[in-house]
């Protein structure tokens, strides 16, 4: 239908009424001449068509938070090296937003609220319920890095995948406004004596894995996930799967070769195992038999390393510092590019935190080069200068 004057109108103003792709558009042209009314109608049709095209590019099937997180877990998260952490992040996001919340309703404001809630939470207590402790527990809030890795970044990955891969409706968000600034990671190197003290306190099974971390600088998750198909004794090298599911190959030293060779036959798939000290039923329903070997778990490796550090008396040292120790020692014998390759850093800027080792070496070299005569000779005083 072209422009027309409605029967009930008395001012002679033309109206329009048309359909585009099944949608109806109608209204007043505000004009009393048919020629001008048709011009207004043509402009209205162009605007309507542009609106439909725009909505089509932005729209798509709707999806709930629960469905999106479940699909992301199946397609991506379950294949992460640290899949347990990914699953916990998915569960936290679902609890926060609600399972039935529509994904397209999450915008900048909702993300800001999520970040505020997560950074206000406390680090889970490591103390056992019912056990009495001599000192009161000091609770601390989660760090900015934890907020980024357990909430903001996982949500970002889900929303981006929903929009770009699944073609599901999702809002565009400037994630740079929500990622928190992280403090520079501290680098703690163990002295040879400290390493020996820690290794003397490690339980059997965990000792090989921890020594492997000191020698290679591999992350705990990389060590736990190492399987025999990734170990190449013929070429004396092994391959680990690091962050971002990226593989890197590391050559074996003679010590590492002997260490891995001795672990053969303990398990058909996993490299690092432990012997169960007692029969116990696990949370996943598995029954462990005393005296049998089982693959190390990330939680077990972490707690076993922490207990060894506590018993050793070494202060201000974390299990992750075994990686820092290996990197610092390698840097003293090579350069930042070598350490970057060893640790699997995508950007050498990440590796520069180990540059302190080079600075210390330069200082020690300068001290060694300084002669006794130079250090003991007294500098000329102002009085002596005046006498001259």
Tab-separated table of C-alpha atoms in Angstrom:
chain	number	residue	atom	x	y	z
A	1	UNK	CA	0.000	0.000	0.000
A	2	UNK	CA	1.282	3.441	-0.946
A	3	UNK	CA	0.749	6.644	1.005
A	4	UNK	CA	-2.858	7.424	1.930
A	5	UNK	CA	-5.041	9.699	4.011
A	6	UNK	CA	-6.747	7.886	6.854
A	7	UNK	CA	-10.567	8.170	6.812
A	8	UNK	CA	-10.701	9.476	10.364
A	9	UNK	CA	-8.191	12.271	9.783
A	10	UNK	CA	-9.349	15.860	9.280
A	11	UNK	CA	-6.046	17.605	8.616
A	12	UNK	CA	-5.330	15.900	5.261
A	13	UNK	CA	-2.002	14.467	6.437
A	14	UNK	CA	-0.791	11.369	4.551
A	15	UNK	CA	0.247	8.170	6.323
A	16	UNK	CA	2.334	5.190	5.175
A	17	UNK	CA	1.943	1.464	5.789
A	18	UNK	CA	4.330	-1.120	4.296
A	19	UNK	CA	6.029	-4.458	5.032
A	20	UNK	CA	9.674	-5.436	4.655
A	21	UNK	CA	10.739	-9.048	5.213
A	22	UNK	CA	7.532	-9.794	7.037
A	23	UNK	CA	7.711	-6.829	9.387
A	24	UNK	CA	5.120	-4.066	9.258
A	25	UNK	CA	6.002	-0.394	9.429
A	26	UNK	CA	3.362	2.360	9.596
A	27	UNK	CA	3.080	5.976	10.638
A	28	UNK	CA	2.359	9.533	9.673
A	29	UNK	CA	4.394	11.301	7.008
A	30	UNK	CA	3.530	14.723	8.417
A	31	UNK	CA	2.912	15.933	4.842
A	32	UNK	CA	-0.316	17.096	3.184
A	33	UNK	CA	0.816	16.635	-0.428
A	34	UNK	CA	1.124	13.183	-1.959
A	35	UNK	CA	4.478	13.957	-3.599
A	36	UNK	CA	6.146	14.978	-0.343
A	37	UNK	CA	4.482	12.087	1.493
A	38	UNK	CA	6.015	9.584	-0.966
A	39	UNK	CA	9.449	11.082	-0.337
A	40	UNK	CA	8.976	10.584	3.397
A	41	UNK	CA	7.747	7.016	2.768
A	42	UNK	CA	10.855	6.234	0.667
A	43	UNK	CA	13.114	7.502	3.444
A	44	UNK	CA	11.157	5.432	5.994
A	45	UNK	CA	11.620	2.297	3.869
A	46	UNK	CA	15.384	2.847	3.663
A	47	UNK	CA	15.587	3.329	7.420
A	48	UNK	CA	13.473	0.220	8.043
A	49	UNK	CA	15.642	-1.899	5.763
A	50	UNK	CA	18.818	-0.634	7.444
A	51	UNK	CA	17.318	-1.472	10.846
A	52	UNK	CA	16.476	-5.030	9.784
A	53	UNK	CA	19.952	-5.617	8.347
A	54	UNK	CA	21.573	-4.215	11.482
A	55	UNK	CA	19.466	-6.363	13.785
A	56	UNK	CA	20.179	-9.446	11.688
A	57	UNK	CA	23.931	-8.930	12.034
A	58	UNK	CA	23.687	-8.503	15.785
A	59	UNK	CA	21.070	-11.071	16.582
A	60	UNK	CA	21.213	-14.802	16.799
A	61	UNK	CA	19.848	-17.634	18.852
A	62	UNK	CA	19.614	-16.994	22.562
A	63	UNK	CA	21.504	-19.140	25.074
A	64	UNK	CA	21.417	-19.402	28.840
A	65	UNK	CA	24.500	-19.043	31.012
A	66	UNK	CA	24.225	-22.703	32.010
A	67	UNK	CA	24.107	-23.898	28.384
A	68	UNK	CA	26.998	-21.631	27.336
A	69	UNK	CA	29.264	-22.730	30.179
A	70	UNK	CA	28.444	-26.398	29.587
A	71	UNK	CA	29.211	-26.124	25.871
A	72	UNK	CA	32.445	-24.219	26.502
A	73	UNK	CA	33.530	-26.886	28.991
A	74	UNK	CA	32.863	-29.692	26.518
A	75	UNK	CA	34.562	-27.983	23.568
A	76	UNK	CA	37.453	-26.175	25.262
A	77	UNK	CA	37.750	-26.363	29.035
A	78	UNK	CA	37.994	-30.118	29.413
A	79	UNK	CA	41.122	-30.072	27.221
A	80	UNK	CA	42.975	-27.507	29.351
A	81	UNK	CA	46.066	-28.723	31.182
A	82	UNK	CA	44.588	-27.230	34.372
A	83	UNK	CA	41.048	-28.419	33.596
A	84	UNK	CA	40.135	-28.622	37.298
A	85	UNK	CA	40.709	-24.893	37.680
A	86	UNK	CA	38.656	-24.203	34.554
A	87	UNK	CA	35.765	-26.281	35.904
A	88	UNK	CA	35.834	-24.387	39.207
A	89	UNK	CA	35.764	-21.093	37.295
A	90	UNK	CA	32.748	-22.281	35.264
A	91	UNK	CA	30.899	-23.282	38.442
A	92	UNK	CA	31.639	-19.911	40.069
A	93	UNK	CA	30.356	-18.008	37.027
A	94	UNK	CA	27.148	-20.034	36.935
A	95	UNK	CA	26.523	-19.507	40.647
A	96	UNK	CA	27.080	-15.773	40.266
A	97	UNK	CA	24.978	-15.051	37.166
A	98	UNK	CA	22.400	-17.821	37.604
A	99	UNK	CA	21.867	-20.828	35.362
A	100	UNK	CA	18.807	-19.421	33.551
A	101	UNK	CA	20.194	-15.934	32.892
A	102	UNK	CA	20.368	-15.177	29.170
A	103	UNK	CA	23.880	-14.686	27.868
A	104	UNK	CA	22.977	-11.525	25.916
A	105	UNK	CA	21.906	-9.806	29.134
A	106	UNK	CA	25.506	-9.722	30.423
A	107	UNK	CA	26.995	-6.332	29.635
A	108	UNK	CA	29.645	-3.960	30.950
A	109	UNK	CA	27.673	-3.156	34.109
A	110	UNK	CA	27.142	-6.825	34.940
A	111	UNK	CA	30.831	-7.612	34.412
A	112	UNK	CA	31.835	-4.752	36.722
A	113	UNK	CA	29.568	-6.144	39.455
A	114	UNK	CA	31.067	-9.613	38.949
A	115	UNK	CA	34.634	-8.312	39.305
A	116	UNK	CA	33.742	-6.404	42.467
A	117	UNK	CA	32.189	-9.501	44.013
A	118	UNK	CA	35.111	-11.786	43.140
A	119	UNK	CA	37.802	-9.418	44.447
A	120	UNK	CA	35.899	-9.130	47.715
A	121	UNK	CA	36.144	-12.876	48.388
A	122	UNK	CA	38.759	-14.533	50.576
A	123	UNK	CA	41.350	-17.169	49.769
A	124	UNK	CA	39.959	-20.576	50.854
A	125	UNK	CA	41.254	-21.737	54.215
A	126	UNK	CA	43.867	-24.509	54.189
A	127	UNK	CA	43.083	-25.489	57.767
A	128	UNK	CA	41.289	-28.729	58.571
A	129	UNK	CA	37.844	-28.364	60.212
A	130	UNK	CA	37.808	-29.271	63.892
A	131	UNK	CA	41.578	-29.176	64.288
A	132	UNK	CA	42.994	-26.749	66.863
A	133	UNK	CA	45.811	-24.418	65.830
A	134	UNK	CA	48.174	-22.404	68.034
A	135	UNK	CA	47.838	-19.209	66.034
A	136	UNK	CA	44.770	-17.426	64.731
A	137	UNK	CA	44.148	-17.704	61.016
A	138	UNK	CA	44.937	-14.595	58.994
A	139	UNK	CA	42.462	-14.351	56.154
A	140	UNK	CA	43.402	-12.505	52.985
A	141	UNK	CA	41.388	-11.533	49.952
A	142	UNK	CA	42.071	-13.029	46.556
A	143	UNK	CA	44.664	-11.214	44.464
A	144	UNK	CA	43.939	-9.212	41.290
A	145	UNK	CA	45.630	-11.987	39.303
A	146	UNK	CA	43.217	-14.533	40.788
A	147	UNK	CA	40.225	-12.338	39.897
A	148	UNK	CA	41.463	-12.088	36.303
A	149	UNK	CA	42.194	-15.799	35.892
A	150	UNK	CA	39.179	-17.250	37.683
A	151	UNK	CA	36.410	-14.855	36.644
A	152	UNK	CA	37.107	-12.114	34.096
A	153	UNK	CA	39.181	-14.054	31.575
A	154	UNK	CA	37.026	-17.218	31.654
A	155	UNK	CA	33.873	-15.130	31.100
A	156	UNK	CA	35.586	-13.247	28.278
A	157	UNK	CA	36.510	-16.508	26.538
A	158	UNK	CA	32.965	-17.850	26.847
A	159	UNK	CA	31.300	-14.684	25.515
A	160	UNK	CA	33.731	-14.311	22.615
A	161	UNK	CA	33.283	-17.945	21.613
A	162	UNK	CA	29.506	-17.601	21.881
A	163	UNK	CA	29.471	-14.604	19.541
A	164	UNK	CA	32.134	-15.643	17.018
A	165	UNK	CA	31.839	-19.431	16.895
A	166	UNK	CA	28.326	-20.319	18.034
A	167	UNK	CA	26.762	-17.143	16.555
A	168	UNK	CA	24.834	-16.578	19.764
A	169	UNK	CA	23.690	-13.143	20.844
A	170	UNK	CA	26.250	-11.528	23.154
A	171	UNK	CA	27.157	-7.936	23.927
A	172	UNK	CA	30.451	-6.354	22.952
A	173	UNK	CA	32.484	-5.543	26.056
A	174	UNK	CA	35.686	-3.549	26.490
A	175	UNK	CA	37.515	-6.101	28.618
A	176	UNK	CA	40.446	-3.754	29.202
A	177	UNK	CA	38.217	-1.807	31.595
A	178	UNK	CA	37.610	-4.875	33.756
A	179	UNK	CA	40.975	-6.654	33.901
A	180	UNK	CA	42.742	-5.656	37.120
A	181	UNK	CA	46.362	-4.539	37.271
A	182	UNK	CA	48.539	-7.357	38.547
A	183	UNK	CA	51.588	-6.873	40.710
A	184	UNK	CA	54.919	-8.008	39.300
A	185	UNK	CA	55.479	-11.661	40.132
A	186	UNK	CA	58.245	-12.065	42.667
A	187	UNK	CA	61.161	-14.340	41.817
A	188	UNK	CA	62.472	-16.514	44.632
A	189	UNK	CA	65.481	-18.716	43.943
A	190	UNK	CA	66.374	-21.601	46.250
A	191	UNK	CA	69.974	-21.947	47.294
A	192	UNK	CA	71.536	-25.424	46.904
A	193	UNK	CA	71.266	-25.924	50.668
A	194	UNK	CA	67.591	-24.909	50.679
A	195	UNK	CA	66.838	-27.261	47.813
A	196	UNK	CA	68.553	-30.123	49.647
A	197	UNK	CA	66.603	-29.340	52.834
A	198	UNK	CA	63.289	-29.408	50.971
A	199	UNK	CA	64.085	-32.589	49.042
A	200	UNK	CA	64.971	-34.403	52.269
A	201	UNK	CA	61.432	-33.792	53.545
A	202	UNK	CA	59.472	-34.794	50.420
A	203	UNK	CA	57.463	-38.000	50.601
A	204	UNK	CA	58.259	-40.816	48.181
A	205	UNK	CA	56.530	-40.330	44.863
A	206	UNK	CA	56.403	-36.564	45.184
A	207	UNK	CA	60.197	-36.366	45.438
A	208	UNK	CA	60.834	-37.312	41.796
A	209	UNK	CA	58.246	-34.848	40.494
A	210	UNK	CA	59.575	-31.997	42.640
A	211	UNK	CA	63.184	-32.699	41.659
A	212	UNK	CA	62.011	-32.711	38.039
A	213	UNK	CA	60.544	-29.215	38.610
A	214	UNK	CA	63.847	-27.968	40.070
A	215	UNK	CA	65.763	-29.341	37.070
A	216	UNK	CA	63.452	-28.368	34.191
A	217	UNK	CA	61.386	-25.392	35.354
A	218	UNK	CA	58.160	-27.065	34.244
A	219	UNK	CA	54.870	-25.997	35.794
A	220	UNK	CA	53.106	-28.387	38.183
A	221	UNK	CA	50.256	-28.936	35.721
A	222	UNK	CA	52.748	-29.754	32.958
A	223	UNK	CA	54.491	-32.279	35.175
A	224	UNK	CA	51.261	-33.979	36.240
A	225	UNK	CA	50.055	-34.226	32.625
A	226	UNK	CA	53.307	-35.686	31.239
A	227	UNK	CA	52.712	-39.081	29.565
A	228	UNK	CA	55.170	-41.627	28.188
A	229	UNK	CA	54.257	-40.886	24.569
A	230	UNK	CA	55.726	-37.403	25.136
A	231	UNK	CA	59.065	-38.766	26.347
A	232	UNK	CA	61.677	-39.454	23.648
A	233	UNK	CA	64.616	-41.319	25.162
A	234	UNK	CA	66.266	-41.864	21.769
A	235	UNK	CA	66.605	-38.120	21.083
A	236	UNK	CA	66.878	-37.311	24.798
A	237	UNK	CA	64.005	-34.861	24.914
A	238	UNK	CA	60.429	-34.618	26.184
A	239	UNK	CA	57.411	-32.523	25.246
A	240	UNK	CA	55.031	-30.763	27.638
A	241	UNK	CA	51.719	-29.040	26.941
A	242	UNK	CA	51.717	-25.604	28.528
A	243	UNK	CA	49.339	-22.669	28.809
A	244	UNK	CA	47.132	-22.072	25.810
A	245	UNK	CA	47.492	-25.769	24.939
A	246	UNK	CA	50.875	-24.973	23.385
A	247	UNK	CA	53.483	-27.713	23.188
A	248	UNK	CA	57.188	-27.179	23.722
A	249	UNK	CA	60.060	-29.636	23.575
A	250	UNK	CA	62.770	-29.611	26.245
A	251	UNK	CA	66.065	-31.502	25.960
A	252	UNK	CA	67.047	-33.890	28.754
A	253	UNK	CA	70.170	-33.431	30.801
A	254	UNK	CA	71.976	-36.571	31.905
A	255	UNK	CA	70.342	-36.273	35.322
A	256	UNK	CA	66.857	-35.830	33.855
A	257	UNK	CA	67.409	-38.785	31.515
A	258	UNK	CA	68.299	-41.091	34.423
A	259	UNK	CA	65.377	-39.778	36.481
A	260	UNK	CA	62.788	-40.513	33.772
A	261	UNK	CA	64.383	-43.822	32.822
A	262	UNK	CA	63.986	-45.052	36.399
A	263	UNK	CA	60.249	-44.220	36.381
A	264	UNK	CA	59.452	-46.652	33.563
A	265	UNK	CA	57.114	-49.524	34.339
A	266	UNK	CA	55.245	-47.789	37.145
A	267	UNK	CA	52.254	-46.786	35.023
A	268	UNK	CA	51.315	-47.525	31.393
A	269	UNK	CA	50.438	-43.890	30.606
A	270	UNK	CA	51.487	-41.354	33.244
A	271	UNK	CA	55.147	-40.640	33.986
A	272	UNK	CA	54.902	-39.473	37.589
A	273	UNK	CA	53.201	-41.709	40.162
A	274	UNK	CA	53.058	-42.346	43.899
A	275	UNK	CA	52.416	-45.357	46.126
A	276	UNK	CA	49.184	-45.204	48.129
A	277	UNK	CA	49.964	-45.400	51.862
A	278	UNK	CA	46.495	-46.658	52.773
A	279	UNK	CA	43.229	-47.806	51.230
A	280	UNK	CA	40.919	-44.872	50.679
A	281	UNK	CA	37.838	-44.016	48.653
A	282	UNK	CA	38.258	-40.876	46.548
A	283	UNK	CA	35.617	-38.217	45.948
A	284	UNK	CA	35.163	-39.436	42.382
A	285	UNK	CA	34.312	-42.918	43.648
A	286	UNK	CA	37.685	-44.574	42.940
A	287	UNK	CA	39.043	-46.936	45.566
A	288	UNK	CA	42.784	-46.725	46.139
A	289	UNK	CA	44.560	-49.854	47.356
A	290	UNK	CA	47.440	-49.635	49.782
A	291	UNK	CA	50.854	-50.280	48.211
A	292	UNK	CA	49.719	-49.739	44.603
A	293	UNK	CA	50.909	-46.936	42.354
A	294	UNK	CA	48.616	-44.225	41.004
A	295	UNK	CA	49.225	-41.097	38.881
A	296	UNK	CA	50.013	-37.926	40.806
A	297	UNK	CA	47.218	-35.371	41.033
A	298	UNK	CA	47.692	-31.620	40.919
A	299	UNK	CA	46.195	-31.144	44.386
A	300	UNK	CA	48.289	-33.946	45.850
A	301	UNK	CA	51.506	-32.665	44.303
A	302	UNK	CA	50.808	-29.156	45.565
A	303	UNK	CA	50.011	-30.222	49.135
A	304	UNK	CA	52.932	-32.673	49.230
A	305	UNK	CA	55.337	-29.927	48.142
A	306	UNK	CA	53.954	-27.479	50.694
A	307	UNK	CA	54.314	-29.971	53.535
A	308	UNK	CA	57.926	-30.637	52.572
A	309	UNK	CA	58.710	-26.908	52.510
A	310	UNK	CA	57.121	-26.398	55.940
A	311	UNK	CA	59.039	-29.306	57.480
A	312	UNK	CA	62.326	-28.164	55.912
A	313	UNK	CA	62.232	-24.807	57.654
A	314	UNK	CA	62.895	-22.910	54.419
A	315	UNK	CA	61.143	-19.556	54.648
A	316	UNK	CA	59.356	-17.501	52.009
A	317	UNK	CA	59.354	-20.332	49.463
A	318	UNK	CA	56.422	-21.687	47.450
A	319	UNK	CA	56.173	-24.836	45.296
A	320	UNK	CA	56.052	-22.632	42.175
A	321	UNK	CA	59.440	-21.196	43.139
A	322	UNK	CA	61.048	-24.427	41.952
A	323	UNK	CA	60.289	-23.133	38.454
A	324	UNK	CA	61.852	-19.760	39.303
A	325	UNK	CA	64.923	-21.537	40.655
A	326	UNK	CA	65.473	-23.496	37.439
A	327	UNK	CA	64.950	-20.412	35.272
A	328	UNK	CA	67.391	-18.278	37.275
A	329	UNK	CA	70.084	-20.949	37.201
A	330	UNK	CA	69.723	-21.437	33.434
A	331	UNK	CA	69.866	-17.683	32.858
A	332	UNK	CA	73.234	-17.490	34.607
A	333	UNK	CA	74.626	-19.892	32.038
A	334	UNK	CA	72.845	-18.509	28.958
A	335	UNK	CA	70.533	-15.588	28.094
A	336	UNK	CA	66.908	-14.466	28.260
A	337	UNK	CA	66.003	-16.053	24.908
A	338	UNK	CA	67.097	-19.461	26.142
A	339	UNK	CA	65.049	-19.072	29.325
A	340	UNK	CA	62.066	-17.871	27.283
A	341	UNK	CA	62.215	-21.077	25.233
A	342	UNK	CA	62.618	-23.237	28.332
A	343	UNK	CA	59.644	-21.732	30.172
A	344	UNK	CA	57.410	-21.397	27.117
A	345	UNK	CA	56.816	-17.652	27.387
A	346	UNK	CA	55.113	-16.190	24.304
A	347	UNK	CA	56.694	-12.778	24.938
A	348	UNK	CA	60.264	-12.278	26.141
A	349	UNK	CA	58.986	-9.380	28.279
A	350	UNK	CA	57.508	-12.005	30.604
A	351	UNK	CA	60.969	-13.518	30.978
A	352	UNK	CA	62.628	-10.230	31.936
A	353	UNK	CA	61.562	-10.706	35.571
A	354	UNK	CA	64.545	-13.062	35.805
A	355	UNK	CA	66.959	-10.333	34.700
A	356	UNK	CA	67.911	-9.807	38.349
A	357	UNK	CA	70.204	-12.819	37.969
A	358	UNK	CA	72.181	-11.038	35.254
A	359	UNK	CA	72.422	-7.884	37.387
A	360	UNK	CA	73.735	-9.906	40.333
A	361	UNK	CA	76.300	-11.623	38.121
A	362	UNK	CA	77.538	-8.280	36.794
A	363	UNK	CA	77.825	-6.959	40.363
A	364	UNK	CA	79.732	-10.046	41.494
A	365	UNK	CA	82.027	-9.807	38.484
A	366	UNK	CA	82.749	-6.151	39.237
A	367	UNK	CA	83.455	-6.993	42.867
A	368	UNK	CA	85.843	-9.770	41.801
A	369	UNK	CA	87.572	-7.463	39.348
A	370	UNK	CA	88.140	-4.789	41.999
A	371	UNK	CA	91.712	-5.106	43.355
A	372	UNK	CA	92.527	-5.039	47.055
A	373	UNK	CA	94.678	-1.981	46.507
A	374	UNK	CA	91.791	-0.047	45.002
A	375	UNK	CA	89.355	-0.962	47.756
A	376	UNK	CA	91.721	-0.255	50.656
A	377	UNK	CA	93.294	2.958	49.405
A	378	UNK	CA	91.846	6.018	51.067
A	379	UNK	CA	90.335	8.711	48.920
A	380	UNK	CA	91.977	12.129	49.013
A	381	UNK	CA	90.442	14.436	51.573
A	382	UNK	CA	89.593	18.085	51.125
A	383	UNK	CA	92.457	19.059	53.494
A	384	UNK	CA	95.053	17.103	51.509
A	385	UNK	CA	93.773	18.682	48.305
A	386	UNK	CA	94.174	22.198	49.755
A	387	UNK	CA	97.748	21.442	50.868
A	388	UNK	CA	98.636	20.559	47.322
